[in-house]
Amino acid sequence: MGNFVSKQDLEKIIHAFISCRVDYCNALLTGLPNKTIKQLQLIQNAAARLLTNTKREHISPTLKTLHWLPVKSRTYKSLSGLGPKYIADMFVE
């Protein structure tokens, strides 16, 4: 893909179609089965590998270099009250 699109443009495309969608619905990710979270994580991992041209190496350092939180960590702010109040209020019974 690097032959057709610059790295900056590829990063924008990944953000537009993957990262912002996960962030947009991260409150809904809470309570999903681990299998579903794992599938979303695989998508994020594939995007990170595509962007950095990483093949078989462990993905965690790559995610850290890109400053990307793992999918499971994105829901923590909503549950702990560190995110926006309107999202935290959704979890109060």
PDB file of C-alpha atoms in Angstrom:
ATOM      1  CA  MET A   1       0.000   0.000   0.000  1.00  0.00           C
ATOM      2  CA  GLY A   2       2.992   2.253   0.615  1.00  0.00           C
ATOM      3  CA  ASN A   3       3.581   2.409  -3.139  1.00  0.00           C
ATOM      4  CA  PHE A   4       0.213   4.053  -3.758  1.00  0.00           C
ATOM      5  CA  VAL A   5      -0.293   6.307  -0.729  1.00  0.00           C
ATOM      6  CA  SER A   6       2.109   8.348   1.391  1.00  0.00           C
ATOM      7  CA  LYS A   7       2.555   7.393   5.046  1.00  0.00           C
ATOM      8  CA  GLN A   8       0.810  10.590   6.170  1.00  0.00           C
ATOM      9  CA  ASP A   9      -2.179   9.902   3.927  1.00  0.00           C
ATOM     10  CA  LEU A  10      -2.308   6.271   5.043  1.00  0.00           C
ATOM     11  CA  GLU A  11      -2.345   7.424   8.667  1.00  0.00           C
ATOM     12  CA  LYS A  12      -5.278   9.744   7.889  1.00  0.00           C
ATOM     13  CA  ILE A  13      -7.175   6.939   6.150  1.00  0.00           C
ATOM     14  CA  ILE A  14      -6.627   4.562   9.077  1.00  0.00           C
ATOM     15  CA  HIS A  15      -7.750   7.210  11.532  1.00  0.00           C
ATOM     16  CA  ALA A  16     -10.856   8.026   9.471  1.00  0.00           C
ATOM     17  CA  PHE A  17     -12.018   4.456   9.006  1.00  0.00           C
ATOM     18  CA  ILE A  18     -10.764   2.595  12.078  1.00  0.00           C
ATOM     19  CA  SER A  19      -9.550   4.655  15.028  1.00  0.00           C
ATOM     20  CA  CYS A  20     -12.323   7.234  15.063  1.00  0.00           C
ATOM     21  CA  ARG A  21     -14.994   4.517  14.736  1.00  0.00           C
ATOM     22  CA  VAL A  22     -13.618   2.631  17.740  1.00  0.00           C
ATOM     23  CA  ASP A  23     -13.363   5.879  19.717  1.00  0.00           C
ATOM     24  CA  TYR A  24     -16.848   6.973  18.684  1.00  0.00           C
ATOM     25  CA  CYS A  25     -18.499   3.874  20.099  1.00  0.00           C
ATOM     26  CA  ASN A  26     -16.102   3.020  22.931  1.00  0.00           C
ATOM     27  CA  ALA A  27     -18.875   3.370  25.527  1.00  0.00           C
ATOM     28  CA  LEU A  28     -20.717   0.605  23.716  1.00  0.00           C
ATOM     29  CA  LEU A  29     -17.678  -1.664  23.881  1.00  0.00           C
ATOM     30  CA  THR A  30     -18.125  -2.033  27.633  1.00  0.00           C
ATOM     31  CA  GLY A  31     -19.721  -5.355  28.440  1.00  0.00           C
ATOM     32  CA  LEU A  32     -19.006  -6.934  25.071  1.00  0.00           C
ATOM     33  CA  PRO A  33     -17.630 -10.457  25.148  1.00  0.00           C
ATOM     34  CA  ASN A  34     -13.844 -10.709  25.097  1.00  0.00           C
ATOM     35  CA  LYS A  35     -14.094 -12.479  21.733  1.00  0.00           C
ATOM     36  CA  THR A  36     -15.592  -9.346  20.163  1.00  0.00           C
ATOM     37  CA  ILE A  37     -13.020  -7.062  21.790  1.00  0.00           C
ATOM     38  CA  LYS A  38     -10.280  -9.367  20.527  1.00  0.00           C
ATOM     39  CA  GLN A  39     -11.638  -9.126  16.975  1.00  0.00           C
ATOM     40  CA  LEU A  40     -11.576  -5.327  17.158  1.00  0.00           C
ATOM     41  CA  GLN A  41      -8.041  -5.509  18.544  1.00  0.00           C
ATOM     42  CA  LEU A  42      -6.991  -7.642  15.567  1.00  0.00           C
ATOM     43  CA  ILE A  43      -8.295  -4.927  13.230  1.00  0.00           C
ATOM     44  CA  GLN A  44      -6.341  -2.257  15.103  1.00  0.00           C
ATOM     45  CA  ASN A  45      -3.226  -4.464  15.063  1.00  0.00           C
ATOM     46  CA  ALA A  46      -3.540  -4.987  11.301  1.00  0.00           C
ATOM     47  CA  ALA A  47      -3.867  -1.232  10.782  1.00  0.00           C
ATOM     48  CA  ALA A  48      -0.758  -0.609  12.902  1.00  0.00           C
ATOM     49  CA  ARG A  49       1.191  -3.233  10.963  1.00  0.00           C
ATOM     50  CA  LEU A  50       0.090  -1.730   7.655  1.00  0.00           C
ATOM     51  CA  LEU A  51       1.080   1.756   8.736  1.00  0.00           C
ATOM     52  CA  THR A  52       4.487   0.796  10.158  1.00  0.00           C
ATOM     53  CA  ASN A  53       5.252  -2.062   7.773  1.00  0.00           C
ATOM     54  CA  THR A  54       5.719  -4.395  10.761  1.00  0.00           C
ATOM     55  CA  LYS A  55       5.479  -8.093   9.982  1.00  0.00           C
ATOM     56  CA  ARG A  56       5.838 -10.734  12.712  1.00  0.00           C
ATOM     57  CA  GLU A  57       7.057  -8.653  15.651  1.00  0.00           C
ATOM     58  CA  HIS A  58       5.074  -8.194  18.846  1.00  0.00           C
ATOM     59  CA  ILE A  59       2.492  -5.453  18.258  1.00  0.00           C
ATOM     60  CA  SER A  60       2.485  -3.761  21.702  1.00  0.00           C
ATOM     61  CA  PRO A  61       5.664  -1.713  21.109  1.00  0.00           C
ATOM     62  CA  THR A  62       4.285  -0.640  17.734  1.00  0.00           C
ATOM     63  CA  LEU A  63       1.003   0.522  19.296  1.00  0.00           C
ATOM     64  CA  LYS A  64       2.977   2.402  21.945  1.00  0.00           C
ATOM     65  CA  THR A  65       5.143   4.083  19.298  1.00  0.00           C
ATOM     66  CA  LEU A  66       1.999   5.187  17.461  1.00  0.00           C
ATOM     67  CA  HIS A  67       0.466   6.374  20.765  1.00  0.00           C
ATOM     68  CA  TRP A  68      -2.544   4.094  20.228  1.00  0.00           C
ATOM     69  CA  LEU A  69      -4.327   2.604  23.209  1.00  0.00           C
ATOM     70  CA  PRO A  70      -5.385  -1.025  22.908  1.00  0.00           C
ATOM     71  CA  VAL A  71      -9.125  -1.413  22.293  1.00  0.00           C
ATOM     72  CA  LYS A  72      -9.811  -2.776  25.770  1.00  0.00           C
ATOM     73  CA  SER A  73      -8.102   0.247  27.371  1.00  0.00           C
ATOM     74  CA  ARG A  74     -10.313   2.671  25.474  1.00  0.00           C
ATOM     75  CA  THR A  75     -13.360   1.723  27.553  1.00  0.00           C
ATOM     76  CA  TYR A  76     -11.639   2.269  30.903  1.00  0.00           C
ATOM     77  CA  LYS A  77     -12.100   6.052  30.944  1.00  0.00           C
ATOM     78  CA  SER A  78     -15.850   5.718  30.605  1.00  0.00           C
ATOM     79  CA  LEU A  79     -16.127   3.250  33.464  1.00  0.00           C
ATOM     80  CA  SER A  80     -13.783   5.066  35.831  1.00  0.00           C
ATOM     81  CA  GLY A  81     -15.394   8.482  35.396  1.00  0.00           C
ATOM     82  CA  LEU A  82     -12.321   9.962  33.694  1.00  0.00           C
ATOM     83  CA  GLY A  83     -14.159  10.476  30.423  1.00  0.00           C
ATOM     84  CA  PRO A  84     -16.913  12.937  29.592  1.00  0.00           C
ATOM     85  CA  LYS A  85     -19.654  13.165  32.238  1.00  0.00           C
ATOM     86  CA  TYR A  86     -22.459  12.281  29.825  1.00  0.00           C
ATOM     87  CA  ILE A  87     -20.746   8.979  29.038  1.00  0.00           C
ATOM     88  CA  ALA A  88     -19.987   8.193  32.681  1.00  0.00           C
ATOM     89  CA  ASP A  89     -23.651   8.902  33.500  1.00  0.00           C
ATOM     90  CA  MET A  90     -24.687   6.125  31.112  1.00  0.00           C
ATOM     91  CA  PHE A  91     -23.077   3.590  33.451  1.00  0.00           C
ATOM     92  CA  VAL A  92     -24.759   4.803  36.639  1.00  0.00           C
ATOM     93  CA  GLU A  93     -27.889   2.931  37.608  1.00  0.00           C
TER      94      GLU A  93
END
